[in-house]
Coordinates of C-alpha atoms and ligand atoms in Angstrom, one line a residue:
M1 CA 81.0 93.1 95.4
S2 CA 78.8 93.5 98.5
W3 CA 80.0 91.1 101.2
V4 CA 76.4 90.8 102.6
K5 CA 75.1 89.7 99.3
E6 CA 77.9 87.2 98.6
Q7 CA 77.6 85.5 102.0
S8 CA 76.5 81.8 101.8
P9 CA 73.2 81.1 103.7
D10 CA 75.0 78.4 105.8
D11 CA 77.7 80.9 106.9
K12 CA 75.0 83.4 107.8
I13 CA 73.3 80.8 110.0
V14 CA 76.6 80.0 111.7
Q15 CA 77.2 83.7 112.4
E16 CA 73.6 84.2 113.7
N17 CA 74.1 81.3 116.1
I18 CA 77.4 82.8 117.3
I19 CA 75.8 86.2 117.9
K20 CA 73.0 84.4 120.0
E21 CA 75.7 82.8 122.2
G22 CA 76.8 86.0 123.8
K23 CA 78.5 89.3 123.4
L24 CA 80.8 89.8 120.4
P25 CA 84.2 91.4 121.1
K26 CA 84.1 95.0 119.9
H27 CA 87.7 94.9 119.0
I28 CA 89.7 91.9 117.7
A29 CA 93.5 92.2 117.2
V30 CA 95.5 89.6 115.4
I31 CA 99.1 88.6 115.3
M32 CA 99.2 87.0 111.9
D33 CA 102.1 84.6 112.4
G34 CA 103.5 81.4 110.7
N35 CA 103.5 82.3 107.0
G36 CA 107.1 81.1 106.6
R37 CA 106.6 77.8 108.4
W38 CA 103.4 77.1 106.6
A39 CA 105.3 77.5 103.3
L40 CA 108.4 75.6 104.2
E41 CA 106.4 72.6 105.5
R42 CA 104.8 72.4 102.0
G43 CA 108.1 72.8 100.1
L44 CA 107.2 76.3 99.1
S45 CA 109.0 79.6 99.4
R46 CA 108.4 82.0 102.3
T47 CA 107.0 84.4 99.7
E48 CA 104.3 81.9 98.8
G49 CA 103.4 81.7 102.5
H50 CA 103.0 85.5 102.7
Q51 CA 100.9 85.4 99.5
E52 CA 98.6 82.8 100.9
G53 CA 98.5 84.8 104.2
I54 CA 96.8 87.6 102.2
E55 CA 93.9 85.2 101.4
S56 CA 93.4 84.7 105.1
V57 CA 93.4 88.5 105.6
R58 CA 90.7 88.8 102.9
D59 CA 88.5 86.1 104.5
I60 CA 89.0 87.4 108.1
V61 CA 88.3 91.0 107.2
K62 CA 85.1 89.9 105.4
A63 CA 83.9 87.6 108.1
S64 CA 84.5 90.2 110.8
S65 CA 82.6 92.8 108.8
Q66 CA 79.7 90.4 108.1
I67 CA 79.3 89.3 111.7
G68 CA 79.4 92.9 113.0
V69 CA 82.7 93.3 114.7
K70 CA 83.5 97.0 114.9
Y71 CA 87.3 97.0 115.1
L72 CA 89.9 94.6 113.6
T73 CA 93.6 95.4 114.0
L74 CA 96.1 93.3 112.1
Y75 CA 99.8 93.1 112.9
A76 CA 101.2 92.9 109.5
F77 CA 104.8 94.1 110.0
S78 CA 106.7 95.0 113.1
I79 CA 109.6 97.4 113.5
E80 CA 111.7 94.4 114.4
N81 CA 110.7 92.8 111.0
W82 CA 113.0 95.3 109.3
K83 CA 115.9 93.1 110.5
R84 CA 114.8 90.3 108.1
P85 CA 116.7 89.6 104.9
I86 CA 116.3 92.6 102.5
T87 CA 114.7 90.3 99.8
E88 CA 112.0 89.2 102.2
V89 CA 111.3 92.7 103.4
G90 CA 111.1 93.8 99.7
V91 CA 108.5 91.1 98.9
L92 CA 106.4 92.0 101.9
M93 CA 106.4 95.7 100.9
K94 CA 105.4 94.7 97.3
L95 CA 102.6 92.5 98.6
L96 CA 101.4 95.3 100.9
E97 CA 101.4 97.7 97.9
H98 CA 99.3 95.2 95.8
Y99 CA 96.9 94.6 98.7
L100 CA 96.2 98.3 99.1
R101 CA 95.8 98.8 95.3
Q102 CA 93.5 95.8 94.9
E103 CA 91.4 96.1 98.0
L104 CA 90.6 99.8 98.3
E105 CA 87.5 99.7 96.2
E106 CA 86.0 96.7 97.8
L107 CA 86.8 97.9 101.3
H108 CA 85.2 101.2 100.5
N109 CA 82.1 99.7 98.9
N110 CA 81.7 97.6 102.0
N111 CA 81.8 100.6 104.4
V112 CA 85.2 99.7 105.9
R113 CA 87.2 102.5 107.4
L114 CA 91.0 101.9 107.0
L115 CA 93.5 103.2 109.6
S116 CA 97.2 102.5 110.1
I117 CA 99.4 102.6 113.1
G118 CA 103.2 102.4 113.2
K119 CA 106.2 104.4 112.0
S120 CA 104.8 105.0 108.5
S121 CA 107.8 107.2 107.5
S122 CA 109.9 104.0 107.3
L123 CA 107.6 102.5 104.7
P124 CA 108.4 102.9 100.9
K125 CA 107.1 106.2 99.6
V126 CA 104.6 104.4 97.3
V127 CA 103.1 102.5 100.2
Q128 CA 102.9 105.7 102.3
R129 CA 101.0 107.4 99.5
L130 CA 98.6 104.5 99.0
L131 CA 98.0 104.2 102.7
H132 CA 97.3 107.9 103.0
E133 CA 94.9 107.8 100.0
S134 CA 93.1 104.7 101.3
C135 CA 92.6 106.1 104.8
E136 CA 91.4 109.4 103.3
T137 CA 89.0 107.7 100.9
T138 CA 87.4 105.6 103.7
K139 CA 87.6 108.0 106.6
D140 CA 83.8 108.6 106.8
N141 CA 82.8 104.9 106.5
T142 CA 80.9 103.6 109.5
G143 CA 81.3 99.8 109.3
L144 CA 84.3 97.9 110.3
T145 CA 87.4 99.9 111.3
L146 CA 90.3 97.9 109.9
T147 CA 93.6 99.1 111.4
L148 CA 96.8 97.8 109.8
A149 CA 99.9 97.8 112.1
L150 CA 102.8 98.5 109.8
S151 CA 106.3 99.1 110.9
Y152 CA 104.6 99.1 114.4
S153 CA 105.9 98.2 117.8
G154 CA 104.3 98.8 121.1
R155 CA 107.4 100.2 122.8
W156 CA 108.0 102.6 119.9
D157 CA 104.5 104.0 120.3
I158 CA 104.9 104.3 124.1
V159 CA 108.2 106.2 123.8
R160 CA 106.8 108.4 121.1
A161 CA 103.8 109.3 123.4
V162 CA 106.2 110.1 126.3
Q163 CA 108.2 112.4 124.0
M164 CA 105.0 114.2 122.9
I165 CA 103.8 114.6 126.4
A166 CA 107.2 116.0 127.5
L167 CA 107.0 118.5 124.7
D168 CA 103.5 119.6 125.7
V169 CA 104.7 119.9 129.3
R170 CA 107.5 122.2 128.1
R171 CA 105.1 124.3 126.1
G172 CA 102.9 124.6 129.2
K173 CA 100.0 122.8 127.5
V174 CA 100.0 119.9 130.1
S175 CA 101.0 120.0 133.7
P176 CA 102.7 116.9 135.1
E177 CA 100.0 116.4 137.7
D178 CA 97.4 116.0 134.9
I179 CA 99.2 113.0 133.4
N180 CA 97.0 109.9 134.0
E181 CA 96.1 106.8 132.1
D182 CA 93.4 108.5 130.0
L183 CA 95.7 111.4 129.0
F184 CA 98.5 108.9 128.2
S185 CA 96.2 106.8 126.0
N186 CA 95.3 109.9 124.0
Y187 CA 98.9 110.3 123.0
L188 CA 99.2 106.8 121.5
Q189 CA 98.5 106.1 117.9
T190 CA 95.6 103.9 118.9
K191 CA 93.8 107.0 120.3
G192 CA 90.1 106.6 119.7
I193 CA 90.2 102.9 119.1
P194 CA 88.8 100.9 122.0
E195 CA 91.3 98.5 123.7
P196 CA 91.2 95.0 122.2
D197 CA 88.8 92.5 123.8
L198 CA 90.4 89.6 122.1
L199 CA 93.9 89.0 120.7
I200 CA 94.4 86.1 118.4
R201 CA 97.8 84.8 117.7
T202 CA 98.4 82.0 115.1
S203 CA 101.2 79.5 114.9
G204 CA 101.3 78.6 118.5
E205 CA 103.7 81.3 119.7
M206 CA 102.9 82.5 123.2
R207 CA 104.2 86.1 123.2
L208 CA 103.1 89.6 122.3
S209 CA 106.1 90.3 120.1
N210 CA 105.8 94.0 120.9
F211 CA 102.2 94.3 119.8
L212 CA 99.8 96.7 121.6
L213 CA 101.7 96.5 124.9
W214 CA 99.7 99.2 126.7
E215 CA 96.3 98.4 125.1
M216 CA 96.5 94.7 125.9
A217 CA 96.5 95.2 129.7
Y218 CA 93.1 93.3 130.0
G219 CA 92.7 91.8 126.5
E220 CA 91.9 88.1 126.3
M221 CA 94.4 86.0 124.5
Y222 CA 93.6 83.2 122.1
I223 CA 96.4 81.2 120.7
T224 CA 96.0 78.6 118.0
D225 CA 98.5 76.2 116.5
K226 CA 97.2 76.9 113.0
Y227 CA 99.5 78.9 110.8
W228 CA 98.1 82.2 109.5
P229 CA 97.7 81.1 105.9
E230 CA 95.3 78.3 107.0
F231 CA 93.4 80.4 109.5
R232 CA 90.0 81.2 108.0
R233 CA 86.6 82.2 109.1
N234 CA 85.7 79.0 110.8
D235 CA 88.8 79.3 113.0
L236 CA 87.7 82.9 113.8
Y237 CA 84.3 81.5 114.9
D238 CA 86.1 79.0 117.2
A239 CA 88.0 81.9 118.7
L240 CA 84.8 84.0 119.1
L241 CA 83.0 81.1 120.9
N242 CA 86.0 80.5 123.1
F243 CA 86.1 84.2 124.0
M244 CA 82.3 84.3 124.8
N245 CA 82.7 81.6 127.3
R246 CA 85.3 83.4 129.4
E247 CA 84.7 85.5 132.4
R248 CA 86.4 88.8 132.3
R249 CA 87.0 90.0 135.9
F250 CA 89.2 93.0 135.5
G251 CA 90.7 92.4 139.0
K252 CA 87.4 91.8 140.7
T253 CA 86.0 88.5 142.1
S254 CA 83.8 86.1 140.2
A255 CA 80.9 86.9 142.7
Q256 CA 81.2 90.6 142.1
V257 CA 81.2 90.1 138.3
A258 CA 78.1 87.9 138.5
S259 CA 76.2 90.4 140.6
E260 CA 77.1 93.3 138.3
N261 CA 75.9 91.3 135.3
Y262 CA 72.6 90.5 137.1
I263 CA 72.0 94.2 137.9
K264 CA 72.8 95.1 134.3
Q265 CA 70.4 92.5 133.0
K266 CA 67.7 93.6 135.4
D267 CA 68.1 97.3 134.5
S268 CA 67.9 96.6 130.8
Y269 CA 64.8 94.4 131.4
L270 CA 63.2 97.2 133.4
Q271 CA 64.1 99.7 130.8
R272 CA 62.5 97.6 128.1
V273 CA 59.3 97.4 130.2
V274 CA 59.3 101.1 130.8
N275 CA 59.7 101.7 127.0
A276 CA 56.9 99.3 126.2
I277 CA 54.6 101.1 128.6
K278 CA 55.5 104.5 127.1
G279 CA 54.8 102.9 123.7
K280 CA 58.4 103.5 122.4
Ligands
IPE1 C1 104.1 86.3 109.7 O1 104.7 85.2 109.3 C2 104.3 87.5 108.8 C3 105.2 88.5 109.2 C4 105.8 88.6 110.4 C5 105.5 89.6 108.3 P1 106.3 84.9 109.5 O2 107.0 85.4 108.3 O3 106.7 85.4 110.8 O4 106.3 83.3 109.5 P2 107.2 82.4 110.5 O5 106.9 82.8 111.9 O6 108.6 82.6 110.1 O7 106.7 81.0 110.2
IPE2 C1 105.1 89.1 114.9 O1 105.6 88.0 114.2 C2 105.0 90.2 113.9 C3 103.9 90.1 112.9 C4 103.1 89.1 112.8 C5 103.8 91.2 112.0 P1 107.2 87.6 114.2 O2 107.3 86.4 113.5 O3 108.0 88.8 113.8 O4 107.4 87.4 115.8 P2 108.6 86.7 116.6 O5 109.9 87.2 116.0 O6 108.5 85.2 116.3 O7 108.4 87.0 118.0
MG3 MG1 106.9 84.6 112.7

């Protein structure tokens, strides 16, 4: 089913109004937390919390694609999550398997490109195969890039990058003087994905839990008390509006940022005038 066609007219208007408010984040990352607490507070099992969490994934992926966000990265399972009881880990892997089986066609039909980051060799073989197939099938899609962080941890990726750089130094492919932030970023699994503009964490926890440690140097954080299974598109819209009203300074002063924005606006206005005169 095409997500554009199925969107309600009201939701479309809400999205158009948000777009008018300001600049959409290019990349949203989400720490989907609180499935267990959501379930326990309702007298349900943690498994049911994870199941309901998948409904939120579906809605947030769709809404992000419909509104025109280019990159969405979902923290679905951390390396540390392997320490959970084996039965819970088993349930999570089964849910992941079902998600990949069920969603591939719809994601592909809606031009979504699927990627994964993390130590995929730790995942069950069937999940590895499904992930590989899904990423291959969707690799040329040009809409939303949906990255699933599976068996992922930021430190793991950083250490892995250091090892690979060290090997390339030993092979003579890289000299130590050439190692800089850009080169380092290119050895991370997030290579090619812009850094997150906005990180959303549900369930009120105020920590990164080993997610995108390097990439989040200047990402804006938005923390909501809502548990992940109750976080749906209207909550995403709240996060977007909150993000759009922030000033990102990247170490500069507010006055510098304001004057840079003024110059950018003036340049784009002048460019539009020039194009109009040239009849473009
Ligand atoms: C997030 O919900 C899902 C995963 C980490 C896989 P949790 O399972 O962490 O839920 P809480 O934090 O225990 O409520
Ligand atoms: C973070 O949630 C990992 C994912 C959402 C996949 P956790 O529930 O594992 O985080 P901590 O243990 O509370 O920091
Ligand atoms: Mg948790």
